[in-house]
């Protein structure tokens, strides 16, 4: 029972590089989302998806792309990394339901952009 | 979309002291309310949740929270904290499709 799996756990990028953060869940959850966590700002929603083929923007979508080709996977792409994207990134999933489900979180990816 | 305010940035308590962490959300309607805990170096874990019924909700590890609709509040309480409760606590509101988090309250419990 893996839950939500994020890879990599740590990454250092140079400004301007691109990369993809991977997220996979094995619980058949319809809903998946990406958050970034910064000190004193809590978690801010980047993008979310309510099912395969459907994605939408959250609070801070600029500089990030997502796609949802399968129920299990929800990768987050950084198109051209900037130092402002240094953060800890969490993927989360849940049943879609009527909102009364908590999220299951992945263990996070700590990204540093130099 | 909702916004969530947590009033305390950092709380320092001695063991056995009582805890209350404040949380307010921005507007009414049907919302689902959560408290999460993040221990150092770990991901967020669900402490408790409210979506209907009894406004006093009990969670894991002796935590409870009270939903007061008229005040748009969902405060977290624990009668007697332990050193192992040292962590960061996040209040969250789920409104339709997305969940919004407060900035978090760091709790330090001194032995």
Short mmCIF file of C-alpha atoms in Angstrom, two decimals:
data_model
loop_
_atom_site.label_atom_id
_atom_site.label_comp_id
_atom_site.label_asym_id
_atom_site.label_seq_id
_atom_site.Cartn_x
_atom_site.Cartn_y
_atom_site.Cartn_z
CA UNK A 1 0.00 0.00 0.00
CA UNK A 2 2.25 2.78 -1.31
CA UNK A 3 -0.17 5.74 -0.98
CA UNK A 4 1.22 8.85 -2.68
CA UNK A 5 4.75 8.53 -4.04
CA UNK A 6 6.81 11.57 -5.02
CA UNK A 7 10.14 11.56 -6.78
CA UNK A 8 12.77 12.85 -6.46
CA UNK A 9 13.05 13.71 -2.75
CA UNK A 10 15.74 16.34 -3.35
CA UNK A 11 16.77 18.28 -6.46
CA UNK A 12 19.10 21.15 -7.24
CA UNK A 13 18.54 23.01 -10.50
CA UNK A 14 20.30 25.86 -12.22
CA UNK A 15 18.27 28.90 -13.23
CA UNK A 16 16.63 28.27 -16.59
CA UNK A 17 16.68 24.48 -16.41
CA UNK A 18 13.49 22.50 -16.74
CA UNK A 19 12.42 19.42 -14.84
CA UNK A 20 9.44 17.27 -13.92
CA UNK A 21 8.41 16.34 -10.41
CA UNK A 22 6.67 13.00 -10.39
CA UNK A 23 3.62 12.05 -8.34
CA UNK A 24 1.81 8.72 -8.38
CA UNK A 25 -0.97 7.30 -6.21
CA UNK A 26 -2.37 3.79 -6.05
CA UNK A 27 -5.63 4.49 -4.21
CA UNK A 28 -7.77 5.23 -7.27
CA UNK A 29 -8.29 8.80 -6.07
CA UNK A 30 -9.95 11.08 -8.60
CA UNK A 31 -8.58 14.28 -7.09
CA UNK A 32 -4.89 15.19 -7.15
CA UNK A 33 -3.12 18.44 -6.45
CA UNK A 34 0.26 20.10 -6.10
CA UNK A 35 1.20 22.49 -3.33
CA UNK A 36 4.34 24.41 -2.52
CA UNK A 37 5.31 25.06 1.07
CA UNK A 38 7.29 28.15 1.99
CA UNK A 39 8.16 29.38 5.50
CA UNK A 40 5.43 31.56 6.99
CA UNK A 41 3.11 31.05 4.01
CA UNK A 42 1.68 27.61 4.63
CA UNK A 43 0.79 25.53 1.62
CA UNK A 44 -0.25 27.23 -1.59
CA UNK A 45 -2.11 25.42 -4.30
CA UNK A 46 -0.34 25.33 -7.66
CA UNK A 47 -2.54 23.13 -9.85
CA UNK A 48 -5.15 20.48 -9.28
CA UNK A 49 -7.02 17.81 -11.18
CA UNK A 50 -10.44 16.28 -10.58
CA UNK A 51 -9.86 13.37 -12.92
CA UNK A 52 -7.93 12.10 -15.91
CA UNK A 53 -7.82 14.69 -18.67
CA UNK A 54 -8.98 17.55 -16.40
CA UNK A 55 -6.69 20.09 -14.77
CA UNK A 56 -7.12 23.57 -13.36
CA UNK A 57 -5.05 26.34 -11.83
CA UNK A 58 -4.71 27.08 -8.16
CA UNK A 59 -3.35 30.14 -6.39
CA UNK A 60 0.18 30.19 -7.79
CA UNK A 61 0.24 28.47 -11.22
CA UNK A 62 2.74 30.67 -13.05
CA UNK A 63 5.88 28.86 -14.15
CA UNK A 64 4.34 25.40 -13.75
CA UNK A 65 2.52 23.02 -16.05
CA UNK A 66 0.60 19.86 -15.29
CA UNK A 67 -1.15 17.08 -17.16
CA UNK A 68 -3.29 14.15 -16.07
CA UNK A 69 -3.24 11.40 -18.67
CA UNK A 70 -4.02 8.63 -16.16
CA UNK A 71 -5.81 8.46 -12.81
CA UNK A 72 -2.59 7.39 -11.09
CA UNK A 73 -0.09 10.03 -12.24
CA UNK A 74 0.03 13.80 -11.93
CA UNK A 75 3.45 15.21 -12.90
CA UNK A 76 4.41 18.84 -12.28
CA UNK A 77 6.69 20.49 -14.82
CA UNK A 78 8.88 23.50 -14.20
CA UNK A 79 9.40 25.09 -17.59
CA UNK A 80 12.35 27.39 -16.79
CA UNK A 81 13.39 27.23 -13.17
CA UNK A 82 13.82 30.45 -11.18
CA UNK A 83 15.24 31.00 -7.67
CA UNK A 84 11.71 32.00 -6.55
CA UNK A 85 10.68 28.40 -7.16
CA UNK A 86 12.98 27.15 -4.42
CA UNK A 87 10.51 25.43 -2.12
CA UNK A 88 9.21 22.13 -0.81
CA UNK A 89 6.61 20.64 -3.12
CA UNK A 90 3.87 18.31 -1.94
CA UNK A 91 1.52 16.22 -4.01
CA UNK A 92 -1.80 15.21 -2.46
CA UNK A 93 -4.76 13.08 -3.48
CA UNK A 94 -8.25 12.25 -2.27
CA UNK A 95 -11.57 10.89 -3.38
CA UNK A 96 -13.56 13.57 -5.11
CA UNK A 97 -16.77 12.98 -3.19
CA UNK A 98 -18.48 15.98 -1.68
CA UNK A 99 -15.35 17.45 -0.16
CA UNK A 100 -15.50 15.67 3.17
CA UNK A 101 -12.33 13.75 2.53
CA UNK A 102 -8.96 14.71 3.84
CA UNK A 103 -5.94 14.53 1.62
CA UNK A 104 -3.23 11.93 1.55
CA UNK A 105 0.09 13.67 1.10
CA UNK A 106 3.30 12.50 -0.46
CA UNK A 107 6.57 12.88 1.41
CA UNK A 108 7.60 15.98 -0.54
CA UNK A 109 10.30 17.14 -2.94
CA UNK A 110 12.77 19.72 -1.72
CA UNK A 111 13.82 21.83 -4.71
CA UNK A 112 16.63 24.37 -4.73
CA UNK A 113 17.17 26.63 -7.72
CA UNK A 114 20.57 28.31 -7.85
CA UNK B 1 -11.97 30.88 -3.02
CA UNK B 2 -11.70 30.61 0.72
CA UNK B 3 -8.85 32.06 2.71
CA UNK B 4 -7.71 30.79 6.09
CA UNK B 5 -6.18 32.76 8.94
CA UNK B 6 -4.19 31.24 11.76
CA UNK B 7 -3.63 33.78 14.47
CA UNK B 8 -0.52 32.44 16.12
CA UNK B 9 2.74 32.07 14.23
CA UNK B 10 4.70 30.39 17.03
CA UNK B 11 3.43 29.07 20.35
CA UNK B 12 5.72 27.91 23.13
CA UNK B 13 4.29 25.84 25.98
CA UNK B 14 5.53 23.70 28.81
CA UNK B 15 4.48 20.07 29.04
CA UNK B 16 1.02 19.57 30.57
CA UNK B 17 -0.11 23.07 29.58
CA UNK B 18 -3.37 23.43 27.68
CA UNK B 19 -3.35 24.35 24.00
CA UNK B 20 -5.70 26.35 21.83
CA UNK B 21 -4.76 27.33 18.27
CA UNK B 22 -7.02 29.73 16.42
CA UNK B 23 -8.31 29.31 12.89
CA UNK B 24 -10.77 31.44 10.94
CA UNK B 25 -11.97 31.08 7.38
CA UNK B 26 -13.27 33.80 5.16
CA UNK B 27 -16.91 33.09 4.33
CA UNK B 28 -19.83 30.79 5.03
CA UNK B 29 -21.71 28.22 3.04
CA UNK B 30 -20.94 24.54 3.06
CA UNK B 31 -17.31 23.99 3.94
CA UNK B 32 -15.25 21.11 5.19
CA UNK B 33 -12.67 21.92 7.83
CA UNK B 34 -9.44 20.13 8.67
CA UNK B 35 -6.47 20.30 10.94
CA UNK B 36 -3.19 18.77 9.80
CA UNK B 37 0.05 18.26 11.70
CA UNK B 38 3.54 18.24 10.24
CA UNK B 39 6.28 16.81 12.42
CA UNK B 40 9.84 17.99 11.67
CA UNK B 41 11.03 16.65 8.33
CA UNK B 42 7.78 14.86 7.56
CA UNK B 43 4.74 15.39 5.38
CA UNK B 44 1.34 16.56 6.56
CA UNK B 45 -0.90 14.13 8.42
CA UNK B 46 -4.60 14.53 9.14
CA UNK B 47 -5.44 15.25 12.79
CA UNK B 48 -9.17 15.70 12.50
CA UNK B 49 -11.91 16.91 10.20
CA UNK B 50 -15.38 18.39 10.33
CA UNK B 51 -18.06 18.32 7.66
CA UNK B 52 -21.41 18.08 9.48
CA UNK B 53 -23.09 17.11 12.75
CA UNK B 54 -21.62 17.65 16.20
CA UNK B 55 -19.51 20.83 16.05
CA UNK B 56 -17.06 19.39 18.57
CA UNK B 57 -14.81 17.01 16.72
CA UNK B 58 -12.34 14.64 18.32
CA UNK B 59 -9.21 13.59 16.49
CA UNK B 60 -6.12 11.53 17.07
CA UNK B 61 -3.61 11.98 19.91
CA UNK B 62 -6.11 13.71 22.21
CA UNK B 63 -6.76 16.70 19.95
CA UNK B 64 -10.20 18.18 19.43
CA UNK B 65 -11.62 21.14 17.53
CA UNK B 66 -14.79 23.17 17.78
CA UNK B 67 -16.61 24.54 14.76
CA UNK B 68 -18.40 27.81 15.51
CA UNK B 69 -20.35 28.74 12.41
CA UNK B 70 -21.27 32.26 13.56
CA UNK B 71 -17.60 33.10 14.05
CA UNK B 72 -16.27 31.24 10.98
CA UNK B 73 -13.87 29.55 13.37
CA UNK B 74 -12.44 26.08 13.85
CA UNK B 75 -10.05 26.24 16.80
CA UNK B 76 -7.84 23.31 17.77
CA UNK B 77 -7.50 22.33 21.44
CA UNK B 78 -5.66 19.84 23.61
CA UNK B 79 -6.03 19.79 27.41
CA UNK B 80 -2.45 18.73 28.17
CA UNK B 81 0.36 18.88 25.61
CA UNK B 82 3.38 16.60 25.47
CA UNK B 83 6.90 17.18 24.20
CA UNK B 84 6.04 14.91 21.26
CA UNK B 85 3.38 17.40 20.13
CA UNK B 86 6.14 19.74 18.95
CA UNK B 87 5.25 20.26 15.29
CA UNK B 88 3.66 22.66 12.87
CA UNK B 89 -0.13 22.72 12.72
CA UNK B 90 -2.15 23.74 9.68
CA UNK B 91 -5.82 24.57 9.47
CA UNK B 92 -7.46 23.97 6.08
CA UNK B 93 -10.80 24.58 4.42
CA UNK B 94 -12.11 22.55 1.53
CA UNK B 95 -14.63 24.34 -0.64
CA UNK B 96 -15.72 22.40 -3.73
CA UNK B 97 -12.62 21.29 -5.51
CA UNK B 98 -9.69 22.82 -3.75
CA UNK B 99 -8.33 22.94 -0.24
CA UNK B 100 -6.80 26.13 1.12
CA UNK B 101 -4.37 26.12 4.03
CA UNK B 102 -3.50 28.64 6.68
CA UNK B 103 0.08 29.79 7.12
CA UNK B 104 0.59 27.34 9.98
CA UNK B 105 1.35 27.60 13.69
CA UNK B 106 4.61 26.26 15.00
CA UNK B 107 4.18 24.65 18.42
CA UNK B 108 7.19 24.11 20.65
CA UNK B 109 6.63 22.12 23.82
CA UNK B 110 9.36 22.41 26.43
CA UNK B 111 9.98 19.32 28.54
#
